[in-house]
Coordinates of N, CA, C and O in Angstrom, one line a residue:
X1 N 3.7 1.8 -2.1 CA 3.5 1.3 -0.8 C 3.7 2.5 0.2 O 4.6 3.4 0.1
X2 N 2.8 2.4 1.1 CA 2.7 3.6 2.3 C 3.5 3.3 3.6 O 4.5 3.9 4.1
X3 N 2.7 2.1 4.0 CA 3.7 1.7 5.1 C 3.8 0.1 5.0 O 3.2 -0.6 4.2
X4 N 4.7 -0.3 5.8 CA 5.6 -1.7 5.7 C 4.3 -2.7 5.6 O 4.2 -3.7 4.9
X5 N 3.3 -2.1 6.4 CA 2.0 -3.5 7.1 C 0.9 -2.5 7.7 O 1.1 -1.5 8.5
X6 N 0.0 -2.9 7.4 CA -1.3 -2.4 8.0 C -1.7 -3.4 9.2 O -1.9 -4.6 9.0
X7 N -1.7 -3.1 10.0 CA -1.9 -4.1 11.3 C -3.3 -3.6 11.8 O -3.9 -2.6 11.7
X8 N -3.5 -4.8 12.4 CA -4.7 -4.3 13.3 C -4.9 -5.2 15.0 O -5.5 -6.3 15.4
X9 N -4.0 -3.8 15.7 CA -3.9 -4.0 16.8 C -2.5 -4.0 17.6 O -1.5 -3.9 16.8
X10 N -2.3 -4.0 18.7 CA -0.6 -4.1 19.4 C -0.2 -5.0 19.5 O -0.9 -5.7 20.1
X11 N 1.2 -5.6 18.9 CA 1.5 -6.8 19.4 C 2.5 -6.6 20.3 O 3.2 -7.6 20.6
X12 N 2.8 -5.2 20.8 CA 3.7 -5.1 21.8 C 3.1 -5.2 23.3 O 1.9 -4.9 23.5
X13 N 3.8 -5.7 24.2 CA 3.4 -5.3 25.5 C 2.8 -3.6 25.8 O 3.3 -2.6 25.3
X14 N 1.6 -3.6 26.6 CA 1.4 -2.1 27.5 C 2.7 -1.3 28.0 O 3.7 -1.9 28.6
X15 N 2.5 0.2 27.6 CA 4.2 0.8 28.3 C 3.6 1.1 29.4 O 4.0 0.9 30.5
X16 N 2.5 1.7 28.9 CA 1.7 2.7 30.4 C 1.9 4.2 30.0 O 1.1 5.0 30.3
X17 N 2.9 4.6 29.2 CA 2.9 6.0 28.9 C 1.9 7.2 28.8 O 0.9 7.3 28.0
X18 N 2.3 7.9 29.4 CA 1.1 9.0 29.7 C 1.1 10.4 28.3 O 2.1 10.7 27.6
X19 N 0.4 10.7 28.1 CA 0.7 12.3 27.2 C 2.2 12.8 27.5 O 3.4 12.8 27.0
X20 N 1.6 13.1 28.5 CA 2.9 14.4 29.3 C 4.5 13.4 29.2 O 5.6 14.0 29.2
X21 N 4.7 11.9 29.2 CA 5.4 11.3 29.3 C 6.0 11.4 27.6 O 7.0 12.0 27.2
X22 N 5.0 10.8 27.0 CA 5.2 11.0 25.5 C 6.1 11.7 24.7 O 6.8 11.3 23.8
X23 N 5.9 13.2 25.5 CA 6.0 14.7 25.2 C 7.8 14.9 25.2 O 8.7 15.4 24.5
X24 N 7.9 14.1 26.9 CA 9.4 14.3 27.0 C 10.6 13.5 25.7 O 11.8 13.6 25.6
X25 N 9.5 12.5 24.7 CA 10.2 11.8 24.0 C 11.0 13.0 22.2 O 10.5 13.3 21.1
X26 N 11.8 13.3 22.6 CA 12.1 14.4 21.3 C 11.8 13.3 20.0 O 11.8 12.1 19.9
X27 N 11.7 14.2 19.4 CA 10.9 13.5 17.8 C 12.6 13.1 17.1 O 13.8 13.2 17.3
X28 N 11.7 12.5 16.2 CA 13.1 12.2 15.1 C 12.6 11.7 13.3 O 11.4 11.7 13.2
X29 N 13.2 11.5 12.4 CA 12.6 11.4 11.5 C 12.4 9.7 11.1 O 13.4 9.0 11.3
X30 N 11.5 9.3 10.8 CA 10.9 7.8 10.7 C 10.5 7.8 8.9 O 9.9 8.8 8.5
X31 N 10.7 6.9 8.3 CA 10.6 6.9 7.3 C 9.1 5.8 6.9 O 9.1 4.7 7.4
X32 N 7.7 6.3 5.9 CA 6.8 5.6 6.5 C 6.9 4.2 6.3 O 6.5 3.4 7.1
X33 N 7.5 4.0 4.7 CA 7.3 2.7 4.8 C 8.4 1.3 5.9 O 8.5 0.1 5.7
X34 N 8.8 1.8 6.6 CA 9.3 1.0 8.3 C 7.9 0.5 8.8 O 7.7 -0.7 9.1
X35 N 7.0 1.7 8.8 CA 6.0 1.9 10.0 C 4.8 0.5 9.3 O 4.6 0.3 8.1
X36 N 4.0 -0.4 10.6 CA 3.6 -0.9 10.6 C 2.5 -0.3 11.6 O 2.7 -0.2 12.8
X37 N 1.1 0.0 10.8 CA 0.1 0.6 11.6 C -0.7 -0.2 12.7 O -0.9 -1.4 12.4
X38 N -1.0 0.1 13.2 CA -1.6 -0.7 14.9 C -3.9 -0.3 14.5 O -4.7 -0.8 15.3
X39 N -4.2 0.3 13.6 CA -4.9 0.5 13.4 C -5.3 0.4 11.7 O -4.8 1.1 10.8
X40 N -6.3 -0.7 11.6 CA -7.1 -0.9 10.2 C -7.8 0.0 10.0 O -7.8 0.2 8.8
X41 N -8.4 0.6 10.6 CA -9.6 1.6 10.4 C -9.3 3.4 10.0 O -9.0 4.2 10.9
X42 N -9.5 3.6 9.0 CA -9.5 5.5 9.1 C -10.6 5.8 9.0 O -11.5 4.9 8.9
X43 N -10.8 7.3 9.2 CA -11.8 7.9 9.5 C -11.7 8.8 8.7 O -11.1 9.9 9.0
X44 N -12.4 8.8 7.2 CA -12.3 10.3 6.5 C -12.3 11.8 7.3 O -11.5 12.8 7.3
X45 N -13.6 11.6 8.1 CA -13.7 13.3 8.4 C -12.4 13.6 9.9 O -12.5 14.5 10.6
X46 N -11.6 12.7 10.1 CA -10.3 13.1 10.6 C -9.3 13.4 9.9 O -8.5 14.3 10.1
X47 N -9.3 12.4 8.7 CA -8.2 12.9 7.6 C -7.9 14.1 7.1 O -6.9 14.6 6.8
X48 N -9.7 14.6 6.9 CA -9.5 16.0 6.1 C -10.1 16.6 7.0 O -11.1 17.1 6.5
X49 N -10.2 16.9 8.0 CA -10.6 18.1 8.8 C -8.9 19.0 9.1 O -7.8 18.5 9.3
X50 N -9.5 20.4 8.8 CA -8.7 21.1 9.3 C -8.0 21.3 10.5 O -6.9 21.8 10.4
X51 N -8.5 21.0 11.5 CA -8.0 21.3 12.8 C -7.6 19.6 13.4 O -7.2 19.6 14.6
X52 N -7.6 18.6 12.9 CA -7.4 17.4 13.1 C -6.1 17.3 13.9 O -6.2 16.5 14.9
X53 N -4.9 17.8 13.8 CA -4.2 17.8 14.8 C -4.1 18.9 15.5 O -2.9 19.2 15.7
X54 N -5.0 19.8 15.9 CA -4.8 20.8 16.7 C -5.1 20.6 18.3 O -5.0 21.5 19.2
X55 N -5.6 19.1 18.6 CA -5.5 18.8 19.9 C -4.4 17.9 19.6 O -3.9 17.4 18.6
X56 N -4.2 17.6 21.5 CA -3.1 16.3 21.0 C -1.5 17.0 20.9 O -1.2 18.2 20.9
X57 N -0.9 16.1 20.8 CA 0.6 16.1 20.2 C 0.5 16.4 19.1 O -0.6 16.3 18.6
X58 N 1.8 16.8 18.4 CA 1.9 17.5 16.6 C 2.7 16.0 16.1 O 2.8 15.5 14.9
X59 N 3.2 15.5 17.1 CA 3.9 14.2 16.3 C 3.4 13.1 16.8 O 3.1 12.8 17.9
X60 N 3.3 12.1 15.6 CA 2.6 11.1 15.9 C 3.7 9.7 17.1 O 4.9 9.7 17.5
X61 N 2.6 8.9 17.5 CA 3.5 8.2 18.4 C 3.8 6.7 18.3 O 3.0 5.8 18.2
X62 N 5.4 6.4 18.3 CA 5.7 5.3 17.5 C 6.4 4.0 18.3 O 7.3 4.4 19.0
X63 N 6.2 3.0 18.2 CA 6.9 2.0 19.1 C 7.7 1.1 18.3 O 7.6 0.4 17.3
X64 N 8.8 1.4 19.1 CA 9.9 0.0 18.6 C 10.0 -1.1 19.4 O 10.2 -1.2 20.6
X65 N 9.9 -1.9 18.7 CA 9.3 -3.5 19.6 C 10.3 -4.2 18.6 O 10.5 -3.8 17.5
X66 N 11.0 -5.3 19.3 CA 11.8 -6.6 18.4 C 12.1 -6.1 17.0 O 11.8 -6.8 16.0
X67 N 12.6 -5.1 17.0 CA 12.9 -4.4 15.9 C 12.5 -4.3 14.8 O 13.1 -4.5 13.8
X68 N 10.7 -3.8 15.0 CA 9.8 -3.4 14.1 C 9.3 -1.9 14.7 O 9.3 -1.5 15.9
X69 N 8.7 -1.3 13.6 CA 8.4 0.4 14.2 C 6.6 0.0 13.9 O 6.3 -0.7 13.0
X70 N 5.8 0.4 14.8 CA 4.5 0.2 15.3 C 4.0 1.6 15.1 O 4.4 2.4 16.0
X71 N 3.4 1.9 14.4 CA 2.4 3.0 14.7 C 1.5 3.1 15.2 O 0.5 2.6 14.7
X72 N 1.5 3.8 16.5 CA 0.4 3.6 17.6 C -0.3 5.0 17.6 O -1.3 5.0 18.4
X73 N -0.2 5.8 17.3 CA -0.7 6.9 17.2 C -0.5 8.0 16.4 O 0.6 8.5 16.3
X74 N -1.7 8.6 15.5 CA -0.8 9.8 14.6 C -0.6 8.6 13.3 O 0.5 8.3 12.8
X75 N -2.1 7.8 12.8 CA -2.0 7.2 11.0 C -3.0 8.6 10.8 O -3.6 8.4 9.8
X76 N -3.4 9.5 11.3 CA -4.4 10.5 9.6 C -2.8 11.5 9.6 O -2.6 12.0 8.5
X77 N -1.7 11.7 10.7 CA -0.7 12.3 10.3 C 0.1 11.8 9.2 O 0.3 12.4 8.2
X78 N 0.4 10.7 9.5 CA 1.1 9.7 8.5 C 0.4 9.4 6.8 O 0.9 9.1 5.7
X79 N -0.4 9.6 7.2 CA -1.5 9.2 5.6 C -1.4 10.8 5.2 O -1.1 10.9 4.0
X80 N -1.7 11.9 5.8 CA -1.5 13.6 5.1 C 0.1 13.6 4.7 O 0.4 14.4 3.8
X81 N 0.9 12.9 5.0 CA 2.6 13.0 4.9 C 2.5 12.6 3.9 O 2.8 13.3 3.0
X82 N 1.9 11.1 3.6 CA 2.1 10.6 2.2 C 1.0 10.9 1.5 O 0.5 10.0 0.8
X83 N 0.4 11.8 1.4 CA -0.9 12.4 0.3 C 0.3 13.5 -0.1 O 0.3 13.8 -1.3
X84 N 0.9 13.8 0.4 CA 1.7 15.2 0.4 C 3.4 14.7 -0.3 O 4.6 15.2 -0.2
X85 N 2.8 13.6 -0.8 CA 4.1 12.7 -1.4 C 5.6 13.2 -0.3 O 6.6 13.9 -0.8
X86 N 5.7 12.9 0.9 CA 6.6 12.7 1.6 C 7.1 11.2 2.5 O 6.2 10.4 2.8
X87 N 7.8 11.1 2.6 CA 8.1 9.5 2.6 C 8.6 9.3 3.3 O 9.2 8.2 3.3
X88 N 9.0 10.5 4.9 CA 9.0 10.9 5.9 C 8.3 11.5 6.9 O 7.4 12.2 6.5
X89 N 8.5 11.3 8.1 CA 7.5 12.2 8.7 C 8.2 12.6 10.7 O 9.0 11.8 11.4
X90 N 8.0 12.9 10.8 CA 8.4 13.6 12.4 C 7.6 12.7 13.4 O 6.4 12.8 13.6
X91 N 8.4 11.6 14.2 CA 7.6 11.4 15.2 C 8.0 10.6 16.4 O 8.9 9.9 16.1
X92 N 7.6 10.3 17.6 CA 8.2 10.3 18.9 C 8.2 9.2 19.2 O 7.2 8.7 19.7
X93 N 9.8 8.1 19.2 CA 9.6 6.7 19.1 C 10.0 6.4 20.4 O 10.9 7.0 21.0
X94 N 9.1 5.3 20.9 CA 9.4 4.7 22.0 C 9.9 3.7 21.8 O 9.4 3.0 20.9
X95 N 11.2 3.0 22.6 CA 11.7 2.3 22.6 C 11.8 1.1 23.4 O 12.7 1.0 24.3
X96 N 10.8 0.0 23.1 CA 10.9 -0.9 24.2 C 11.7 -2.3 24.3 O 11.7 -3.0 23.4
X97 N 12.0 -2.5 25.1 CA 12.4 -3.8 25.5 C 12.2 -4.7 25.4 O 11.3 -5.0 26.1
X98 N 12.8 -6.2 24.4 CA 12.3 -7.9 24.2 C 12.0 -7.7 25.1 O 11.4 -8.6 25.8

């Protein structure tokens, strides 16, 4: 198993969080199978493209809601972590509020 739940979609409220907001969140380590993805769909030629995270943030971006971790951004990061048999990964959790 990769991650907790493959989801498809947010069931958290909107933060509003901007990039540059994101950025100020320091990373921490997340272990994947917690993460429940917010997205059903991959995209091979993002997965394996080389430069795939060379825009953007280097860490993916993660929501704690009612005490579940949401992957909202940063699954082709998450899916190269576990191709790369790692069962961790680096990434910037936001913490919201019942």
């Amino acid at each position: 198993m990769i991650f907790k739940l493959v989801g498809d979609g947010r069931p958290y409220p909107e933060h509003g969080l901007s990039s540059r907001e994101w950025a100020q969140i320091p990373p921490r380590q997340v272990r994947l199978d917690t993460l429940t993805t917010t997205k059903a769909v991959l995209d091979l030629h993002s997965l394996l493209a080389k430069d795939s995270t060379f825009y953007g943030d280097l860490f993916p971006h993660v929501v704690q809601w009612k005490g579940e971790l949401y992957l909202e951004d940063g699954l082709h990061r998450a899916l190269r972590a576990a191709l790369h048999q790692r069962s961790v990964l680096h990434a910037r959790v936001l913490e919201l509020q019942d």
